[in-house]
Short mmCIF file of C-alpha atoms in Angstrom, two decimals:
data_model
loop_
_atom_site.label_atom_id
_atom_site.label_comp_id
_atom_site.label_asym_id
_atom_site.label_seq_id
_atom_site.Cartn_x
_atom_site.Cartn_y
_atom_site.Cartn_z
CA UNK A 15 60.18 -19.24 7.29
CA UNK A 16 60.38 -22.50 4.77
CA UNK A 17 60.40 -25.65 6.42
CA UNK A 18 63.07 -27.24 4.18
CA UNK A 19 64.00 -31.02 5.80
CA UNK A 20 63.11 -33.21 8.45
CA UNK A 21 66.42 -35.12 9.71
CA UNK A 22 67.15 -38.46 11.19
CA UNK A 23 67.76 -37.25 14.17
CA UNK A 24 69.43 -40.41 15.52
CA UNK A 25 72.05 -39.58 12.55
CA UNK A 26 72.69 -35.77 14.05
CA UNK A 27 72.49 -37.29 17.63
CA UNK A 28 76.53 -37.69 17.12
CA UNK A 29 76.63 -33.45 17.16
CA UNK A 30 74.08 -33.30 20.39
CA UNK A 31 72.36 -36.44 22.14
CA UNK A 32 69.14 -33.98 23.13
CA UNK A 33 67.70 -32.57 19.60
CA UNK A 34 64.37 -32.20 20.44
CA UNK A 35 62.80 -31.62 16.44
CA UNK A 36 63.19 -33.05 13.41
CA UNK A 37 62.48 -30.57 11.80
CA UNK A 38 64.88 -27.64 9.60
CA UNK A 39 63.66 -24.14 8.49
CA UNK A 40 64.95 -21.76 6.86
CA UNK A 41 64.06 -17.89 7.51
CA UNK A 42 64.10 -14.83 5.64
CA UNK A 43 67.23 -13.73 7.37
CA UNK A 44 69.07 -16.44 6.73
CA UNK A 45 68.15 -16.69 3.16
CA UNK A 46 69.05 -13.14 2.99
CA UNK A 47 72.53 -14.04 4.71
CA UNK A 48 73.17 -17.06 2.12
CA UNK A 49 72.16 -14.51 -0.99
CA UNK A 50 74.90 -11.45 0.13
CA UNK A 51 77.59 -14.31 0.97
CA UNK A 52 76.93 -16.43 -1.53
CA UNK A 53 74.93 -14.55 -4.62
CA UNK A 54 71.50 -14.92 -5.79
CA UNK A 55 72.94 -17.64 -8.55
CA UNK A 56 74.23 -19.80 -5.76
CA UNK A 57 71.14 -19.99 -3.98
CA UNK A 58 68.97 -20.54 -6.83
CA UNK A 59 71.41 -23.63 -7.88
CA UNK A 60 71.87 -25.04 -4.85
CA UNK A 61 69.03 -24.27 -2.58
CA UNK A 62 66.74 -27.03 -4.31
CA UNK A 63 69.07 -29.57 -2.53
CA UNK A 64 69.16 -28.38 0.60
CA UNK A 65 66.60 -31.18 2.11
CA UNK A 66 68.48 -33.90 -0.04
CA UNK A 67 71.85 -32.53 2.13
CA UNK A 68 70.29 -32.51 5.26
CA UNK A 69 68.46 -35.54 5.41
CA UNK A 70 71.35 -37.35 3.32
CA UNK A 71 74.62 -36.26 4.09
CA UNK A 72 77.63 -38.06 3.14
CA UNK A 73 79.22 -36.71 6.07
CA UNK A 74 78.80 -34.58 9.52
CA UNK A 75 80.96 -32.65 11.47
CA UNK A 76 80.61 -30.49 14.47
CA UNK A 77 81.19 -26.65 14.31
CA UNK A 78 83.81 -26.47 16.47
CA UNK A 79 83.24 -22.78 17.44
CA UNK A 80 79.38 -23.47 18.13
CA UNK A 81 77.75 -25.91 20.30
CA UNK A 82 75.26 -27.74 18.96
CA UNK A 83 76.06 -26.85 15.28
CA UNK A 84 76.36 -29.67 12.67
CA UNK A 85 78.16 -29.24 9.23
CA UNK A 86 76.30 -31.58 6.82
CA UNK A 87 78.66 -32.15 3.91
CA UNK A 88 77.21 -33.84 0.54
CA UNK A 89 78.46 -34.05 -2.93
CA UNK A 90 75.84 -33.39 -5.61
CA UNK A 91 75.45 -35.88 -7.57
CA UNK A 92 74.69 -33.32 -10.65
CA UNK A 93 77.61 -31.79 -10.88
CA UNK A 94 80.16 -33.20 -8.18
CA UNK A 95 79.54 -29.76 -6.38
CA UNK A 96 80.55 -29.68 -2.34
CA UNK A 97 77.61 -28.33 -0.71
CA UNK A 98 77.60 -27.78 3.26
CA UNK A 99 75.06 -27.00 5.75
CA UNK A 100 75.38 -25.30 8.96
CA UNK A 101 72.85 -26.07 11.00
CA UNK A 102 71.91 -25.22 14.66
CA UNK A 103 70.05 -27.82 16.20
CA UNK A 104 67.38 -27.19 18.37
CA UNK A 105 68.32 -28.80 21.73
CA UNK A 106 66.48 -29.62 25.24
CA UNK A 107 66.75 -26.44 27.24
CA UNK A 108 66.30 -23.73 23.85
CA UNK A 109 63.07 -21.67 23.13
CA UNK A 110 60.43 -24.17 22.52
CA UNK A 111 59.31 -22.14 19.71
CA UNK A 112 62.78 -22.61 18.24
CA UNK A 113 63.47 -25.48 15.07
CA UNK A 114 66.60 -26.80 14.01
CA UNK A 115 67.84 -24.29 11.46
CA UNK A 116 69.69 -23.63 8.57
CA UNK A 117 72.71 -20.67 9.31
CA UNK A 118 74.73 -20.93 5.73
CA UNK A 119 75.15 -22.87 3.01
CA UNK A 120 78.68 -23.19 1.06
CA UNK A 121 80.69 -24.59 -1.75
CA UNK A 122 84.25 -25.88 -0.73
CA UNK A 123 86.63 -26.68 -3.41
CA UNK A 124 87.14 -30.52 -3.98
CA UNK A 125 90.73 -29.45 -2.44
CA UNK A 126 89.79 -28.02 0.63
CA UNK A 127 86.46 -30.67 1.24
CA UNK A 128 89.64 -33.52 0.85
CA UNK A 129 91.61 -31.03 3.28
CA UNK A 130 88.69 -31.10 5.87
CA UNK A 131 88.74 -34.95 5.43
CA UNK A 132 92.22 -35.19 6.14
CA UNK A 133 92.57 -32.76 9.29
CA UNK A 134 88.91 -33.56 11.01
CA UNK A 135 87.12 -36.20 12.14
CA UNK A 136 83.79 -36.52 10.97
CA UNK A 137 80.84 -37.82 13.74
CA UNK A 138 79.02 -39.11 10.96
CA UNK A 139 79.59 -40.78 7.37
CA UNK A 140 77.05 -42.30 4.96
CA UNK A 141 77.79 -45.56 4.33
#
């Protein structure tokens, strides 16, 4: 388990008004997950930003098929890449031994990020 960020959470109270932890891990399963969806060159590129997208993101969206799942969306400023982060949040009422944590990490296309933009409204955007 890497402890990767610790968020705002006033900024990811728009996603669930009870996060109880600031801070976001990431475990071996879930790095495992991210390396056979994504590929081991993906998460060696990317996963260095990870904090910067979760403490920083330019914008955050619910996951409308989980509760109390935030999408943190951030382009990198590197390479203009669309990185998101799903992340559960660790509510009132969860395991106490349970942290807000990362479930996958992905690249959308500058089309489809501008499509999300379009056809959702985001709870949160970076000013």
């Amino acid at each position: 388990m890497l402890k990767v960020a610790d968020i705002d959470i006033s900024m990811y109270a728009c996603v669930s008004p009870c996060i109880r932890s600031s801070t976001v891990i990431l475990t071996e399963n879930q790095i495992e997950h991210i390396i056979k969806r994504r590929g081991q060159d993906f998460f060696e590129k990317y996963s260095p930003f990870f904090r910067e997208i979760a403490e920083d993101p330019d914008y955050i969206f619910p996951d409308k098929k989980h509760p109390d799942t935030a999408i943190a969306c951030k382009t990198l400023n590197f390479d203009g890449t669309n990185v998101h982060l799903v992340i559960r949040l660790a509510v009132e009422g969860d395991d106490p031994a349970l942290e807000n944590s990362i479930i996958t990490a992905l690249v959308e296309s500058d089309r489809r990020y501008a499509q999300r933009l379009r056809n959702n409204v985001p709870l949160y955007k970076r000013e």
